Coordinates of C-alpha atoms in Angstrom, one line a residue:
M1 CA 128.2 84.5 241.2
R2 CA 129.5 86.7 243.9
L3 CA 131.0 84.8 246.9
N4 CA 130.0 86.2 250.3
L5 CA 133.1 85.6 252.3
D6 CA 131.9 87.8 255.2
T7 CA 129.2 85.5 256.6
A8 CA 129.7 84.3 260.1
S9 CA 130.4 80.7 258.9
N10 CA 132.9 81.8 256.3
Q11 CA 134.6 84.1 258.9
K12 CA 134.9 81.2 261.3
L13 CA 136.2 79.0 258.4
A14 CA 138.9 81.6 257.6
S15 CA 139.8 81.7 261.3
W16 CA 140.3 78.0 261.4
G17 CA 142.2 78.2 258.2
I18 CA 144.7 80.6 259.9
V19 CA 145.1 78.2 262.8
I20 CA 145.8 75.3 260.4
V21 CA 148.3 77.4 258.5
C22 CA 150.1 78.3 261.7
I23 CA 150.2 74.7 262.8
G24 CA 151.7 73.7 259.5
S25 CA 154.3 76.5 259.7
I26 CA 155.3 75.3 263.1
A27 CA 155.7 71.7 261.9
L28 CA 157.8 72.7 258.9
R29 CA 160.1 74.9 261.0
F30 CA 160.7 72.6 263.8
W31 CA 161.0 69.3 261.8
G32 CA 164.5 68.0 261.7
L33 CA 166.3 71.1 263.1
G34 CA 169.3 69.0 264.0
R35 CA 169.6 67.2 260.7
F36 CA 172.8 68.9 259.7
N37 CA 175.2 68.8 262.6
V38 CA 177.4 71.6 261.1
F39 CA 177.2 75.3 260.8
V40 CA 174.9 76.3 257.9
F41 CA 175.9 79.6 256.2
D42 CA 176.2 82.5 258.7
E43 CA 175.6 80.3 261.7
V44 CA 179.4 80.4 261.8
Y45 CA 179.0 84.0 263.1
Y46 CA 175.6 84.2 264.9
A47 CA 175.7 80.9 266.8
K48 CA 179.3 81.6 267.8
F49 CA 178.5 85.2 268.9
A50 CA 175.5 83.9 270.9
N51 CA 177.7 81.4 272.7
N52 CA 180.2 84.2 273.4
Y53 CA 177.6 85.9 275.5
L54 CA 177.1 82.7 277.5
T55 CA 180.9 82.3 278.0
N56 CA 181.7 86.0 278.5
T57 CA 184.0 86.0 275.6
K58 CA 184.9 89.4 274.1
F59 CA 184.2 89.9 270.4
F60 CA 183.2 92.3 267.7
N61 CA 180.0 91.9 265.6
S62 CA 179.3 93.9 262.4
H63 CA 175.6 93.9 263.4
P64 CA 173.6 95.1 266.5
P65 CA 173.3 92.4 269.2
L66 CA 169.6 91.6 269.7
S67 CA 169.3 88.5 267.5
Q68 CA 172.4 87.0 269.1
Y69 CA 170.9 87.6 272.6
L70 CA 167.8 85.7 271.5
I71 CA 169.9 82.9 270.0
A72 CA 171.9 82.8 273.3
I73 CA 168.7 82.5 275.3
G74 CA 167.6 79.7 273.0
I75 CA 170.9 77.9 273.6
W76 CA 170.6 78.3 277.4
I77 CA 167.0 76.9 277.3
G78 CA 167.7 74.3 274.7
D79 CA 170.6 72.7 276.6
R80 CA 168.2 72.1 279.4
L81 CA 165.4 70.5 277.3
P82 CA 165.0 66.7 277.1
I83 CA 164.6 67.0 273.3
G84 CA 167.0 67.8 270.5
Q85 CA 170.0 66.3 272.2
D86 CA 170.8 63.7 269.6
T87 CA 173.2 65.9 267.6
T88 CA 175.8 67.9 269.4
N89 CA 179.0 69.7 268.5
T90 CA 181.6 72.2 269.8
L91 CA 181.5 74.5 266.8
T92 CA 180.3 77.4 268.8
G93 CA 183.2 77.0 271.2
S94 CA 181.2 75.0 273.7
L95 CA 179.3 71.7 273.5
H96 CA 175.7 72.4 272.4
S97 CA 173.1 70.6 270.4
T98 CA 172.2 72.0 267.0
F99 CA 168.6 72.2 268.1
S100 CA 169.6 74.5 271.0
Y101 CA 171.0 77.2 268.7
R102 CA 168.3 76.9 266.0
W103 CA 165.0 76.5 267.8
M104 CA 164.6 80.2 268.7
N105 CA 164.6 81.1 265.0
A106 CA 162.0 78.4 264.4
F107 CA 159.9 79.8 267.1
F108 CA 160.0 83.4 265.9
G109 CA 159.6 82.2 262.3
S110 CA 156.5 80.4 263.3
L111 CA 155.0 83.7 264.6
I112 CA 155.4 85.4 261.2
P113 CA 152.2 83.9 259.6
P114 CA 149.8 84.8 262.4
L115 CA 151.5 88.2 262.6
V116 CA 150.9 88.8 258.9
A117 CA 147.3 87.6 259.3
A118 CA 146.8 90.2 262.1
L119 CA 148.3 93.0 260.1
A120 CA 146.2 92.1 257.1
Y121 CA 143.1 92.1 259.2
Q122 CA 143.9 95.5 260.5
L123 CA 144.0 96.8 257.0
N124 CA 140.5 96.0 255.8
R125 CA 138.9 93.9 258.6
R126 CA 138.4 90.9 256.3
M127 CA 139.2 87.4 257.7
S128 CA 139.4 86.0 254.2
Y129 CA 142.3 88.4 253.4
A130 CA 144.0 87.6 256.7
F131 CA 143.8 83.9 255.9
L132 CA 145.2 84.3 252.3
A133 CA 148.1 86.6 253.6
A134 CA 149.0 84.0 256.2
L135 CA 148.8 81.1 253.8
F136 CA 151.0 82.8 251.1
I137 CA 153.7 83.8 253.5
S138 CA 153.7 80.3 255.0
L139 CA 154.3 79.0 251.5
D140 CA 157.5 81.0 250.9
G141 CA 160.8 79.2 250.9
L142 CA 163.1 82.0 252.0
F143 CA 161.1 82.7 255.2
L144 CA 161.0 79.0 255.9
I145 CA 164.8 78.6 255.5
E146 CA 165.7 81.6 257.5
S147 CA 163.5 80.2 260.3
R148 CA 165.4 76.9 260.5
Y149 CA 168.9 78.1 261.2
A150 CA 170.6 80.4 263.6
L151 CA 170.5 83.5 261.4
N152 CA 169.2 87.0 262.2
N153 CA 166.9 88.2 259.4
I154 CA 163.8 86.6 260.8
Y155 CA 164.1 88.6 264.0
L156 CA 164.2 92.0 262.2
V157 CA 161.2 91.1 260.1
F158 CA 159.3 89.9 263.2
F159 CA 159.9 93.1 265.2
G160 CA 159.4 95.4 262.1
L161 CA 156.0 93.7 261.4
L162 CA 155.0 93.9 265.0
G163 CA 155.8 97.6 265.1
Q164 CA 153.6 98.2 262.1
L165 CA 150.7 96.1 263.5
L166 CA 150.8 98.0 266.8
V167 CA 150.8 101.4 265.0
L168 CA 147.6 100.4 263.1
M169 CA 146.0 99.1 266.3
A170 CA 146.9 102.4 268.0
S171 CA 145.5 104.4 265.2
D172 CA 142.1 102.8 265.8
R173 CA 140.3 105.6 267.6
D174 CA 137.9 103.2 269.3
R175 CA 140.7 101.5 271.3
T176 CA 141.3 102.5 274.9
H177 CA 144.9 101.3 275.2
R178 CA 146.5 103.7 272.7
L179 CA 149.4 104.7 274.9
A180 CA 150.5 101.1 275.5
L181 CA 150.2 100.3 271.8
C182 CA 152.3 103.3 270.9
I183 CA 155.0 102.3 273.4
G184 CA 154.9 98.8 272.1
A185 CA 155.2 100.0 268.5
G186 CA 158.2 102.3 269.2
S187 CA 159.9 99.5 271.2
S188 CA 159.4 97.0 268.4
F189 CA 160.9 99.3 265.8
G190 CA 163.9 99.9 268.1
A191 CA 164.2 96.1 268.5
S192 CA 164.1 95.6 264.7
A193 CA 167.0 98.1 264.3
A194 CA 168.8 96.3 267.1
C195 CA 168.8 93.2 264.9
K196 CA 170.0 94.9 261.8
W197 CA 169.9 98.6 260.8
N198 CA 167.7 97.8 257.8
G199 CA 165.0 97.0 260.3
L200 CA 164.4 100.7 260.3
W201 CA 162.8 100.4 256.8
F202 CA 159.6 99.2 258.4
L203 CA 159.5 102.4 260.4
L204 CA 160.3 104.4 257.3
G205 CA 157.2 102.9 255.6
I206 CA 155.1 104.1 258.6
Y207 CA 156.6 107.6 258.4
I208 CA 155.7 107.9 254.8
L209 CA 152.1 106.6 255.3
I210 CA 151.5 108.9 258.2
A211 CA 152.8 111.9 256.1
I212 CA 150.4 110.9 253.2
A213 CA 147.5 110.6 255.7
K214 CA 148.2 114.0 257.1
I215 CA 148.3 115.5 253.6
W216 CA 145.1 113.7 252.7
Q217 CA 143.5 115.1 255.9
I218 CA 144.3 118.6 254.8
V219 CA 143.0 118.0 251.3
R220 CA 139.8 116.4 252.5
A221 CA 139.2 119.3 254.9
K222 CA 139.6 121.8 252.1
R223 CA 137.2 119.8 249.8
Q224 CA 134.8 119.2 252.7
T225 CA 134.5 115.6 251.7
P226 CA 132.9 113.2 254.2
T227 CA 135.0 111.0 256.5
I228 CA 135.1 107.2 256.1
T229 CA 135.4 105.7 259.6
N230 CA 138.2 103.2 260.0
S231 CA 139.6 103.8 256.5
L232 CA 143.4 103.4 256.6
L233 CA 144.4 107.0 255.9
E234 CA 141.7 108.4 258.2
R235 CA 143.0 106.1 261.0
L236 CA 146.7 107.0 260.4
A237 CA 145.7 110.7 260.3
T238 CA 144.6 110.5 263.9
I239 CA 148.2 109.9 265.0
R240 CA 149.4 113.2 266.3
I241 CA 152.8 114.7 265.5
V242 CA 153.8 114.6 269.1
E243 CA 153.1 110.9 269.2
V244 CA 155.2 110.4 266.1
I245 CA 158.1 112.3 267.7
V246 CA 157.9 110.6 271.2
Y247 CA 156.9 107.1 270.3
L248 CA 158.1 106.6 266.7
F249 CA 161.3 108.6 266.8
I250 CA 162.7 109.1 270.3
L251 CA 161.5 105.8 271.8
P252 CA 163.0 103.6 269.1
I253 CA 166.4 105.3 269.6
V254 CA 166.1 104.8 273.4
I255 CA 165.2 101.1 273.0
Y256 CA 168.0 100.6 270.4
S257 CA 170.5 102.1 272.8
L258 CA 169.3 100.2 275.8
L259 CA 169.6 96.9 274.0
W260 CA 173.3 97.5 273.6
I261 CA 173.9 97.5 277.4
P262 CA 174.5 93.8 277.9
H263 CA 176.9 93.7 274.9
L264 CA 178.8 96.8 276.2
I265 CA 179.1 95.4 279.7
Q266 CA 180.9 92.4 278.3
N267 CA 182.7 94.4 275.5
P268 CA 183.3 97.9 276.9
T269 CA 185.6 98.8 274.0
P270 CA 184.8 100.1 271.5
N271 CA 182.2 102.2 273.4
F272 CA 178.6 102.8 272.2
I273 CA 179.4 105.6 269.7
E274 CA 182.6 103.9 268.5
V275 CA 180.9 100.6 267.8
Q276 CA 178.2 102.3 265.7
W277 CA 181.0 103.9 263.6
A278 CA 182.8 100.6 263.5
I279 CA 179.7 98.8 262.1
L280 CA 179.2 101.5 259.5
T281 CA 182.8 101.6 258.3
Y282 CA 182.9 97.8 258.2
H283 CA 180.1 97.6 255.8
E284 CA 181.4 100.4 253.7
K285 CA 184.6 98.5 253.2
V286 CA 182.9 95.4 252.0
G287 CA 183.3 95.1 248.3
N288 CA 181.0 93.6 245.6
G289 CA 181.1 91.0 242.9
A290 CA 182.2 87.4 242.6
A291 CA 185.6 88.1 244.0
I292 CA 184.0 89.0 247.3
H293 CA 181.4 86.3 247.4
P294 CA 180.1 84.0 244.6
Y295 CA 176.5 84.7 245.6
C296 CA 176.6 88.5 245.6
A297 CA 173.3 89.7 244.0
N298 CA 172.4 93.2 243.1
W299 CA 169.0 94.5 244.3
Y300 CA 167.3 94.4 240.9
T301 CA 168.0 90.6 240.6
W302 CA 166.1 89.7 243.8
P303 CA 162.5 89.9 242.6
L304 CA 163.2 87.5 239.7
L305 CA 165.2 85.1 241.8
M306 CA 168.2 85.5 239.5
R307 CA 170.8 84.6 242.1
P308 CA 169.6 82.3 244.9
L309 CA 172.1 81.6 247.7
A310 CA 173.5 78.2 248.6
Y311 CA 173.4 77.8 252.4
Y312 CA 174.4 74.1 252.5
F313 CA 175.5 71.5 250.0
K314 CA 176.7 68.0 250.5
Q315 CA 177.0 64.9 248.2
Y316 CA 176.3 61.9 250.4
K317 CA 176.3 59.2 247.7
P318 CA 176.8 59.1 243.9
D319 CA 174.3 61.5 242.2
Y320 CA 172.5 62.3 245.5
Y321 CA 172.8 65.5 247.5
Y322 CA 171.6 67.4 250.4
D323 CA 171.1 71.0 249.3
V324 CA 169.6 74.1 251.1
H325 CA 169.2 77.0 248.8
A326 CA 168.0 80.4 250.1
M327 CA 165.4 81.3 247.5
G328 CA 161.8 82.3 247.5
N329 CA 158.9 80.3 246.1
P330 CA 159.3 81.3 242.4
V331 CA 155.6 81.3 241.5
L332 CA 154.8 83.3 244.6
W333 CA 157.6 85.8 244.1
W334 CA 156.9 86.4 240.5
L335 CA 153.1 86.8 241.0
A336 CA 153.8 89.1 244.0
L337 CA 155.9 91.3 241.8
V338 CA 153.1 91.5 239.2
A339 CA 150.8 92.4 242.1
I340 CA 153.0 95.3 243.1
F341 CA 152.9 96.7 239.6
A342 CA 149.2 96.2 239.5
A343 CA 148.9 98.0 242.8
I344 CA 151.0 100.9 241.5
W345 CA 148.7 101.1 238.4
L346 CA 145.6 101.3 240.7
L347 CA 147.1 104.1 242.7
V348 CA 148.2 106.1 239.6
K349 CA 144.7 105.6 238.2
A350 CA 143.1 106.9 241.4
I351 CA 145.4 109.9 241.6
A352 CA 144.8 110.7 237.9
T353 CA 141.0 110.7 238.5
T354 CA 139.8 114.3 238.3
S355 CA 137.7 113.8 241.3
V356 CA 139.1 111.4 243.8
R357 CA 136.0 109.8 245.4
E358 CA 136.1 108.5 249.0
K359 CA 135.2 105.0 247.8
N360 CA 138.3 105.1 245.6
L361 CA 140.4 106.1 248.7
E362 CA 138.9 103.2 250.7
W363 CA 139.5 100.6 247.9
T364 CA 143.1 101.7 247.3
S365 CA 144.1 101.8 251.0
V366 CA 145.6 98.3 251.0
P367 CA 147.5 98.8 247.7
L368 CA 148.9 102.0 249.1
F369 CA 150.1 100.3 252.2
M370 CA 151.8 97.6 250.2
V371 CA 153.4 99.8 247.6
I372 CA 154.8 102.3 250.2
N373 CA 156.2 99.6 252.4
Y374 CA 157.6 97.6 249.5
A375 CA 159.4 100.7 248.2
A376 CA 160.6 101.6 251.7
N377 CA 162.2 98.2 252.2
L378 CA 163.6 97.9 248.6
L379 CA 164.7 101.3 247.3
P380 CA 167.2 102.1 250.1
W381 CA 169.3 99.2 248.8
V382 CA 169.7 100.9 245.3
K383 CA 172.6 103.1 246.4
V384 CA 174.3 100.4 248.5
T385 CA 177.6 99.3 246.8
R386 CA 178.6 96.5 249.1
C387 CA 177.9 92.8 248.3
L388 CA 174.2 92.1 248.9
Y389 CA 172.3 88.9 249.0
I390 CA 168.8 87.7 248.2
Y391 CA 167.8 87.6 251.8
H392 CA 168.0 91.4 251.9
Y393 CA 164.7 91.3 249.9
M394 CA 162.8 89.7 252.7
G395 CA 161.3 93.0 254.1
A396 CA 160.1 94.1 250.7
V397 CA 158.8 90.8 249.3
L398 CA 156.7 90.3 252.4
F399 CA 154.5 93.3 251.4
A400 CA 154.4 92.1 247.8
I401 CA 153.1 88.8 249.0
M402 CA 150.5 90.5 251.1
G403 CA 149.6 92.5 248.0
L404 CA 149.1 89.4 246.0
A405 CA 146.9 88.0 248.8
W406 CA 144.7 91.1 248.6
F407 CA 144.2 90.8 244.8
V408 CA 143.3 87.1 245.2
D409 CA 140.8 88.0 247.9
V410 CA 139.3 90.7 245.6
W411 CA 139.0 88.2 242.7
L412 CA 137.3 85.6 244.9
R413 CA 134.8 88.2 246.0
S414 CA 134.1 89.4 242.5
G415 CA 131.0 88.4 240.6
S416 CA 133.1 87.1 237.7
R417 CA 133.5 83.4 237.5
L418 CA 136.6 84.0 235.4
W419 CA 138.3 86.0 238.1
Q420 CA 137.3 83.5 240.8
V421 CA 139.0 80.8 238.7
V422 CA 142.1 83.0 238.4
G423 CA 142.1 83.4 242.2
L424 CA 141.8 79.7 242.9
T425 CA 144.4 78.9 240.2
T426 CA 146.8 81.4 241.8
I427 CA 146.4 79.7 245.2
F428 CA 147.0 76.2 243.9
S429 CA 149.9 77.3 241.7
V430 CA 151.6 78.9 244.7
A431 CA 151.0 75.8 246.8
G432 CA 152.2 73.5 243.9
S433 CA 155.4 75.5 243.5
F434 CA 156.1 75.3 247.2
V435 CA 155.8 71.6 247.2
F436 CA 158.0 71.3 244.1
W437 CA 160.8 73.3 245.6
L438 CA 160.4 72.0 249.2
P439 CA 163.3 69.5 248.9
I440 CA 165.8 72.4 248.7
F441 CA 163.9 74.4 251.3
L442 CA 164.3 71.6 253.8
G443 CA 167.5 70.1 252.5
L444 CA 165.9 66.7 251.7
S445 CA 167.7 64.0 249.8
I446 CA 167.5 64.8 246.1
E447 CA 168.9 63.2 242.9
K448 CA 171.2 65.3 240.7
S449 CA 168.8 65.7 237.8
D450 CA 165.9 66.7 240.1
L451 CA 168.2 69.2 241.8
S452 CA 169.2 70.8 238.5
L453 CA 165.5 71.5 237.7
R454 CA 165.2 73.4 240.9
L455 CA 168.3 75.7 240.8
W456 CA 167.4 78.9 239.0
D457 CA 171.0 80.0 238.7
F458 CA 171.6 77.0 236.5
W459 CA 168.4 77.4 234.5
I460 CA 166.6 80.2 232.6
F461 CA 168.9 82.9 234.0
R462 CA 172.1 81.0 233.4
W463 CA 173.1 83.4 230.6
I464 CA 173.1 86.5 232.8

C-alpha cells in the first residue's frame, strides 16, 4: 500500500514532528551544561580565548576568531543571567560559570535540526523528508556533544548550512528577495570560514553544483528537452555567473576579512596577512600519529567510527565513571555511509542511461546534492598530513545523514510493504542506537562493563 505523505493532515503532522524534534534537541543540549566544572577537551583554548576578548588580553589563535567572539558574547550574557550560576571557576582567567561559556554552543547546536529541516524541504518540497532529516541529525551523538561544550565546530557547520539554504532559496525564481538572500548566503559562507577554514567546503559544494547545473543547462538546450520547474539543477542554473562572483566569491572574502577587525584591534601584531600565514604554517607543522595525540584519526577511519575521541573521563567511585566520548551514533553513521554509496550508484546509473530523461534528473537531484557536498567536505582532508580527529567529519556526515533520511522517505512512500518495513526499522534502529550510547554522549554515570560495550576503540576495531 502506497502511503500518501503529502496530504494536508500528514504535512501538518510532519510540521509538528519537526517542532517536537527541535524541542527535544534544545532539552538535550541545555540539560546539565554545568555538570563538569572543568575544561572539557579544547575548552582549554576556546573558552580562554573568548575570555581574552573580554579582558583585552593579547594572544595568538591557530583558528579564525568568530567562534570565540560568539562564546565571549555568551560569557558576557551568561554572567548576567539568574540561571547557571551554581558552578563557577577561574579556569578562563576570570571567574565565570561553566554555563556562561557553554550555553551559546547549546543555542547554535539547537538550531541545526530546524536548519537541516529547512534545507531538506528546499530540495524536494516534502515535509516528510524535512522531518526525517531533522530527526536523524537530532539523534546523532557528535553533533550533540559538540553543542554542549565551548568548542568551535558547531558554528562553522551552522553558518555553512545557512549559506547553502540561502543559496537554494535565492535560486527559487519565484522569490522577490533574491538580492537579500544572495547577500545572506555570501555572508554566511564568510562567517563559516571565519570559524575554521574548512567551513569553505560548504561553499565548494555549492560551486560544484552550480557548475553542474550550468553544464546541464547547456546540454538540455542542445537536446531541446523540456524544463522541470523548481527541479534542483534548473533552479541552480538560474544563478548568474556575476552573482557567483559578487555574492559567492567576493562577499565571503570581504565578510571573512571584516570579522577579523575586533581581533586585530586588540592584537595588532601579527597583522591581517601575517596572521593568515601564521595559521597556515602552524597547522603545517603539526605532526601526525600517537606521538602527537593518542586520538589522531586518519580521514578514512571516520565513517566507520574506528577512532572516537575522549573529551572527558573521570572515575568517581570504584567501577563507575563519567565519560564523554566524541563519536557519532554508530547505526546512523554506518547506514548513512551505505546511503552515500547507494546515492552514487543511482547517479552512475542515471548517467549511464543512453537517454537521460527529465524524470530521472528530478529523482536524482537530492542524491546529487548529498554526494557532491559529502565529497566536498571529505575529500579535501585526504591530502592533509597533520593530526586529524573524528570531528573533522562533521561537515561530510551531515549530508550522508540527510541522504539516509531521503532514502527512508522514499521507502515509506513506496507501494512495497517490505520497503516500508525497512524504512520504519531504520528509524527505530537509529533511535535505539542513540538511546544506547546516550550515557557517553551526555557523560552520565556508567558502570565499567557497560562503558566497555560502548567504546568502539576497545571493541570490534581493537585490532586495527
